[in-house]
GROMACS .gro file of C-alpha atoms in nm:
model
  297
    1MET     CA    1   0.606  -0.521   3.399
    2ARG     CA    2   0.505  -0.488   3.002
    3THR     CA    3   0.233  -0.676   3.006
    4ALA     CA    4   0.104  -0.863   2.652
    5PRO     CA    5  -0.248  -0.657   2.415
    6PRO     CA    6  -0.577  -0.871   2.598
    7THR     CA    7  -0.693  -1.155   2.309
    8ARG     CA    8  -0.964  -1.364   2.259
    9ARG     CA    9  -0.719  -1.677   2.223
   10PRO     CA   10  -0.904  -1.905   2.017
   11ALA     CA   11  -1.044  -1.665   1.829
   12ARG     CA   12  -0.696  -1.571   1.730
   13VAL     CA   13  -0.562  -1.911   1.694
   14LEU     CA   14  -0.843  -1.964   1.478
   15LEU     CA   15  -0.752  -1.692   1.271
   16THR     CA   16  -0.393  -1.686   1.236
   17ALA     CA   17  -0.398  -2.126   1.099
   18ALA     CA   18  -0.657  -1.992   0.850
   19LEU     CA   19  -0.462  -1.673   0.768
   20CYS     CA   20  -0.104  -1.908   0.735
   21ALA     CA   21  -0.267  -2.133   0.547
   22LEU     CA   22  -0.344  -1.922   0.285
   23THR     CA   23  -0.071  -1.719   0.280
   24LEU     CA   24   0.133  -2.074   0.167
   25GLY     CA   25  -0.003  -2.080  -0.089
   26ALA     CA   26   0.307  -1.994  -0.311
   27ALA     CA   27   0.668  -1.981  -0.187
   28ALA     CA   28   0.815  -1.599  -0.184
   29THR     CA   29   1.083  -1.568  -0.400
   30PRO     CA   30   1.372  -1.291  -0.366
   31ALA     CA   31   1.267  -1.018  -0.591
   32ALA     CA   32   1.547  -0.985  -0.821
   33ALA     CA   33   1.703  -0.652  -0.941
   34ASP     CA   34   1.545  -0.511  -1.233
   35SER     CA   35   1.872  -0.371  -1.370
   36ALA     CA   36   1.869  -0.177  -1.065
   37ALA     CA   37   2.259  -0.090  -1.050
   38SER     CA   38   2.124   0.105  -1.391
   39ALA     CA   39   1.816   0.290  -1.287
   40ARG     CA   40   1.995   0.396  -0.989
   41ASN     CA   41   2.259   0.581  -1.184
   42HIS     CA   42   2.030   0.697  -1.376
   43PRO     CA   43   1.749   0.915  -1.292
   44ALA     CA   44   1.388   0.801  -1.406
   45GLU     CA   45   1.264   1.038  -1.687
   46TYR     CA   46   0.889   0.934  -1.618
   47TYR     CA   47   0.662   0.835  -1.329
   48LEU     CA   48   0.391   0.659  -1.377
   49ALA     CA   49   0.170   0.625  -1.011
   50LEU     CA   50  -0.060   0.300  -0.997
   51GLY     CA   51  -0.316   0.192  -0.724
   52ASP     CA   52  -0.649   0.272  -0.505
   53SER     CA   53  -0.707   0.574  -0.298
   54LEU     CA   54  -0.355   0.599  -0.170
   55ALA     CA   55  -0.236   0.623  -0.512
   56ALA     CA   56  -0.448   0.883  -0.593
   57GLY     CA   57  -0.338   1.121  -0.277
   58TYR     CA   58  -0.656   1.133  -0.087
   59GLN     CA   59  -0.733   1.274   0.222
   60SER     CA   60  -1.071   1.412   0.395
   61LEU     CA   61  -1.042   1.742   0.565
   62PRO     CA   62  -1.094   1.838   0.904
   63GLY     CA   63  -1.379   2.055   0.824
   64GLY     CA   64  -1.547   1.803   0.608
   65GLY     CA   65  -1.487   1.697   0.222
   66HIS     CA   66  -1.175   1.612   0.075
   67VAL     CA   67  -0.894   1.655  -0.128
   68VAL     CA   68  -0.758   1.427  -0.452
   69GLY     CA   69  -0.334   1.496  -0.530
   70ARG     CA   70  -0.183   1.519  -0.198
   71GLY     CA   71   0.032   1.186  -0.111
   72TYR     CA   72   0.237   0.907  -0.154
   73ALA     CA   73   0.317   0.978  -0.501
   74GLN     CA   74   0.320   1.358  -0.476
   75ASP     CA   75   0.563   1.333  -0.270
   76LEU     CA   76   0.805   1.097  -0.475
   77ALA     CA   77   0.732   1.311  -0.743
   78ARG     CA   78   0.922   1.622  -0.676
   79THR     CA   79   1.196   1.375  -0.541
   80LEU     CA   80   1.262   1.222  -0.850
   81GLU     CA   81   1.204   1.549  -0.988
   82GLY     CA   82   1.485   1.690  -0.801
   83ARG     CA   83   1.732   1.378  -0.909
   84ALA     CA   84   1.662   1.428  -1.285
   85HIS     CA   85   1.678   1.775  -1.331
   86ALA     CA   86   1.990   1.803  -1.092
   87ALA     CA   87   2.122   1.558  -1.391
   88GLY     CA   88   1.989   1.777  -1.632
   89ARG     CA   89   1.685   1.539  -1.787
   90PRO     CA   90   1.340   1.632  -1.815
   91PHE     CA   91   1.074   1.466  -1.613
   92SER     CA   92   0.738   1.362  -1.628
   93PHE     CA   93   0.436   1.211  -1.362
   94THR     CA   94   0.085   1.053  -1.403
   95ASP     CA   95  -0.120   0.978  -1.154
   96LEU     CA   96  -0.344   0.675  -1.305
   97GLY     CA   97  -0.487   0.614  -0.903
   98CYS     CA   98  -0.832   0.583  -0.864
   99PRO     CA   99  -1.002   0.602  -0.478
  100GLY     CA  100  -1.207   0.265  -0.401
  101GLU     CA  101  -1.005   0.045  -0.667
  102THR     CA  102  -1.002  -0.305  -0.617
  103SER     CA  103  -0.793  -0.556  -0.707
  104GLY     CA  104  -1.090  -0.685  -0.917
  105SER     CA  105  -1.180  -0.294  -1.062
  106MET     CA  106  -0.854  -0.237  -1.201
  107ALA     CA  107  -0.696  -0.508  -1.350
  108ASP     CA  108  -1.106  -0.464  -1.521
  109GLY     CA  109  -1.199  -0.156  -1.473
  110GLY     CA  110  -1.503   0.019  -1.324
  111CYS     CA  111  -1.373   0.252  -1.021
  112ARG     CA  112  -1.624   0.435  -0.918
  113TYR     CA  113  -1.467   0.784  -0.839
  114PRO     CA  114  -1.489   1.019  -1.121
  115HIS     CA  115  -1.122   0.991  -1.316
  116SER     CA  116  -0.991   1.110  -1.618
  117TRP     CA  117  -0.990   0.741  -1.848
  118SER     CA  118  -1.119   0.575  -1.972
  119GLY     CA  119  -1.128   0.108  -1.940
  120SER     CA  120  -0.972   0.023  -1.613
  121GLN     CA  121  -0.681   0.122  -1.458
  122LEU     CA  122  -0.460  -0.181  -1.632
  123THR     CA  123  -0.517  -0.118  -1.955
  124ASN     CA  124  -0.390   0.254  -1.955
  125ALA     CA  125  -0.118   0.141  -1.804
  126VAL     CA  126   0.002  -0.116  -1.980
  127SER     CA  127  -0.124   0.217  -2.273
  128TYR     CA  128   0.137   0.412  -2.097
  129LEU     CA  129   0.449   0.134  -2.075
  130LYS     CA  130   0.447   0.055  -2.396
  131ALA     CA  131   0.478   0.368  -2.510
  132HIS     CA  132   0.756   0.501  -2.284
  133ARG     CA  133   0.956   0.108  -2.344
  134LYS     CA  134   1.265   0.270  -2.402
  135ASP     CA  135   1.259   0.560  -2.174
  136ARG     CA  136   1.352   0.504  -1.750
  137VAL     CA  137   1.023   0.493  -1.559
  138VAL     CA  138   0.962   0.398  -1.269
  139VAL     CA  139   0.628   0.240  -1.139
  140THR     CA  140   0.475   0.266  -0.830
  141LEU     CA  141   0.130   0.047  -0.703
  142ASP     CA  142  -0.111  -0.011  -0.433
  143ILE     CA  143  -0.410  -0.280  -0.481
  144GLY     CA  144  -0.577  -0.467  -0.203
  145ALA     CA  145  -0.691  -0.300   0.074
  146ASN     CA  146  -1.012  -0.275  -0.116
  147ASP     CA  147  -1.053  -0.572  -0.104
  148VAL     CA  148  -1.066  -0.689   0.236
  149ASP     CA  149  -1.237  -0.302   0.410
  150GLY     CA  150  -1.522  -0.447   0.504
  151CYS     CA  151  -1.439  -0.711   0.659
  152ALA     CA  152  -1.289  -0.621   1.009
  153SER     CA  153  -1.651  -0.432   1.160
  154GLY     CA  154  -1.862  -0.278   1.386
  155GLY     CA  155  -1.631  -0.447   1.645
  156SER     CA  156  -1.565  -0.814   1.493
  157LEU     CA  157  -1.326  -0.967   1.217
  158ASP     CA  158  -1.539  -1.193   0.949
  159LEU     CA  159  -1.286  -1.440   0.889
  160PRO     CA  160  -1.404  -1.540   0.607
  161CYS     CA  161  -1.448  -1.265   0.417
  162ALA     CA  162  -1.105  -1.153   0.460
  163LEU     CA  163  -1.010  -1.525   0.311
  164ASN     CA  164  -1.118  -1.457  -0.010
  165GLY     CA  165  -0.993  -1.121   0.001
  166ILE     CA  166  -0.649  -1.244   0.046
  167ALA     CA  167  -0.721  -1.479  -0.225
  168THR     CA  168  -0.885  -1.262  -0.484
  169VAL     CA  169  -0.559  -1.024  -0.389
  170ARG     CA  170  -0.330  -1.307  -0.513
  171ARG     CA  171  -0.571  -1.373  -0.833
  172ASN     CA  172  -0.517  -1.008  -0.955
  173LEU     CA  173  -0.220  -0.890  -0.911
  174ASP     CA  174  -0.064  -1.217  -1.058
  175ARG     CA  175  -0.247  -1.069  -1.404
  176ILE     CA  176  -0.133  -0.735  -1.287
  177LEU     CA  177   0.215  -0.771  -1.215
  178GLY     CA  178   0.246  -0.985  -1.507
  179GLU     CA  179   0.049  -0.762  -1.791
  180LEU     CA  180   0.277  -0.462  -1.600
  181ARG     CA  181   0.580  -0.643  -1.618
  182ALA     CA  182   0.536  -0.744  -1.993
  183ALA     CA  183   0.477  -0.387  -2.118
  184ALA     CA  184   0.766  -0.274  -1.941
  185GLY     CA  185   1.077  -0.183  -2.122
  186PRO     CA  186   1.483  -0.274  -1.968
  187HIS     CA  187   1.449   0.062  -1.781
  188THR     CA  188   1.132   0.064  -1.598
  189ARG     CA  189   1.166  -0.045  -1.225
  190ILE     CA  190   0.835  -0.143  -1.102
  191VAL     CA  191   0.740  -0.135  -0.729
  192GLY     CA  192   0.462  -0.268  -0.512
  193MET     CA  193   0.422  -0.231  -0.126
  194ASN     CA  194   0.258  -0.398   0.165
  195LEU     CA  195  -0.034  -0.187   0.418
  196TYR     CA  196   0.004  -0.045   0.744
  197ASP     CA  197  -0.371  -0.126   0.951
  198PRO     CA  198  -0.603   0.087   1.035
  199PHE     CA  199  -0.787  -0.125   1.239
  200LEU     CA  200  -0.523  -0.130   1.509
  201ALA     CA  201  -0.747   0.194   1.599
  202ALA     CA  202  -0.944   0.018   1.780
  203TRP     CA  203  -0.817  -0.062   2.080
  204LEU     CA  204  -0.879   0.340   2.200
  205THR     CA  205  -1.230   0.230   2.167
  206GLY     CA  206  -1.255  -0.009   2.542
  207ASP     CA  207  -1.196  -0.411   2.570
  208GLN     CA  208  -1.378  -0.510   2.205
  209GLY     CA  209  -1.175  -0.305   2.023
  210LYS     CA  210  -0.853  -0.386   2.181
  211ALA     CA  211  -0.979  -0.741   2.040
  212LEU     CA  212  -1.073  -0.604   1.723
  213ALA     CA  213  -0.725  -0.464   1.716
  214THR     CA  214  -0.509  -0.747   1.812
  215LEU     CA  215  -0.682  -1.019   1.557
  216SER     CA  216  -0.667  -0.742   1.259
  217VAL     CA  217  -0.285  -0.767   1.282
  218PRO     CA  218  -0.263  -1.167   1.139
  219LEU     CA  219  -0.529  -1.042   0.906
  220ALA     CA  220  -0.306  -0.739   0.809
  221GLY     CA  221   0.021  -1.004   0.863
  222ALA     CA  222  -0.165  -1.241   0.580
  223LEU     CA  223  -0.224  -0.986   0.368
  224ASN     CA  224   0.068  -0.799   0.351
  225GLY     CA  225   0.252  -1.155   0.282
  226VAL     CA  226   0.064  -1.270  -0.031
  227ILE     CA  227   0.177  -0.909  -0.203
  228GLU     CA  228   0.553  -0.980  -0.105
  229GLN     CA  229   0.508  -1.322  -0.235
  230VAL     CA  230   0.282  -1.245  -0.558
  231ASP     CA  231   0.577  -0.921  -0.621
  232ALA     CA  232   0.849  -1.134  -0.572
  233ALA     CA  233   0.685  -1.376  -0.792
  234HIS     CA  234   0.715  -1.076  -1.075
  235ARG     CA  235   1.046  -0.961  -0.950
  236VAL     CA  236   0.915  -0.686  -0.795
  237PRO     CA  237   1.051  -0.508  -0.436
  238THR     CA  238   0.847  -0.414  -0.172
  239ALA     CA  239   0.815  -0.148   0.032
  240ASP     CA  240   0.730  -0.201   0.342
  241VAL     CA  241   0.508   0.050   0.487
  242ALA     CA  242   0.345  -0.216   0.776
  243GLY     CA  243   0.736  -0.265   0.878
  244ALA     CA  244   0.764   0.198   0.826
  245PHE     CA  245   0.432   0.175   1.077
  246ASP     CA  246   0.525  -0.059   1.319
  247THR     CA  247   0.251  -0.246   1.242
  248GLY     CA  248   0.284  -0.563   1.397
  249ALA     CA  249   0.458  -0.393   1.760
  250PHE     CA  250   0.265  -0.378   2.057
  251LEU     CA  251   0.497  -0.295   2.217
  252PRO     CA  252   0.696  -0.110   2.398
  253MET     CA  253   0.360   0.173   2.479
  254VAL     CA  254   0.414   0.503   2.433
  255PRO     CA  255   0.214   0.815   2.508
  256LEU     CA  256  -0.022   0.980   2.310
  257GLY     CA  257  -0.338   1.199   2.395
  258GLY     CA  258  -0.321   1.202   2.763
  259GLN     CA  259  -0.231   0.776   2.782
  260LEU     CA  260  -0.006   0.511   2.697
  261VAL     CA  261  -0.108   0.311   2.394
  262PRO     CA  262   0.094   0.025   2.175
  263LEU     CA  263   0.353   0.191   1.935
  264ASN     CA  264   0.163   0.065   1.631
  265VAL     CA  265  -0.120   0.245   1.793
  266ALA     CA  266   0.024   0.585   1.834
  267ARG     CA  267   0.137   0.492   1.444
  268VAL     CA  268  -0.175   0.455   1.319
  269MET     CA  269  -0.261   0.758   1.500
  270GLN     CA  270  -0.054   0.945   1.391
  271TRP     CA  271   0.025   0.914   1.051
  272THR     CA  272  -0.356   0.894   0.964
  273ASN     CA  273  -0.696   1.057   0.964
  274MET     CA  274  -0.870   0.740   1.178
  275ALA     CA  275  -0.917   1.017   1.467
  276ARG     CA  276  -1.200   1.130   1.253
  277GLY     CA  277  -1.246   0.766   1.092
  278ASP     CA  278  -1.067   0.841   0.748
  279ILE     CA  279  -0.766   0.537   0.665
  280HIS     CA  280  -0.643   0.755   0.475
  281ALA     CA  281  -0.314   0.852   0.592
  282ASN     CA  282  -0.208   1.281   0.635
  283ASP     CA  283   0.005   1.443   0.506
  284ALA     CA  284   0.291   1.312   0.753
  285GLY     CA  285   0.188   0.948   0.671
  286TYR     CA  286   0.180   0.992   0.258
  287GLN     CA  287   0.606   1.104   0.336
  288VAL     CA  288   0.673   0.801   0.536
  289ILE     CA  289   0.525   0.598   0.267
  290ALA     CA  290   0.734   0.791  -0.016
  291ASP     CA  291   1.028   0.722   0.202
  292ALA     CA  292   0.953   0.401   0.192
  293PHE     CA  293   0.926   0.334  -0.197
  294LEU     CA  294   1.263   0.556  -0.190
  295ALA     CA  295   1.397   0.261  -0.007
  296GLU     CA  296   1.344   0.090  -0.282
  297LEU     CA  297   1.502   0.303  -0.565
   0.00000   0.00000   0.00000
């Protein structure tokens, strides 16, 4: 007999109600095709990756340290380059992703990780798009995880922190997409991305961890709901990374490391580096993300 994951029912009811109220702030509208037929029939010659550490391709290494430039953007660039070359077209890839970037620092500047550009990532992206208004460009964007990353730690969820972070993402993402849209030419396709839930890994740490993992799913759902709503308002499709990671699937139970765990927990442990405390995707997970973007391209 399958049993539901343990929950702290009053806490989850409160969390769900608060997050639902937040995500009802804007009604989702269908994401209109962004010159879709033309873009799909004529491969892109330029690819611009925007966002945080996932866009930058950040991964920790087993023996310590980390690498940047080994992520979904690089996987996606290889596919787009192959399509362009098969059609006899040139191809150029630019990655402005900055590890640690929040929606606010992306808009206003201040990413703390060393990077090659000055000013804000958004300003540089707008300049890039204006310079390529007549070209066929693909833009991918992931942002928002760092706005709520500190809201689930120490075995508990900070609800006010989560609500504030999600509201901040709504406000800043609306600005970011508005400016990108205004700068983009008629042959530019912009694709956003929702997020997987690394806090599901807490399930493996005992009863308190199972409660945190369970509560983290409505948090992820609320953040993703806001991302999808804002994307849709700007006619930007959203790559369904959360769906690819089965984020909401506590059933079925599947084998992992000699025990049975929920499917969503297994996905996070298999496709990220959470086994060593790193929330970033591993090579397999980054390919899953790339495939989710490709489904929209």
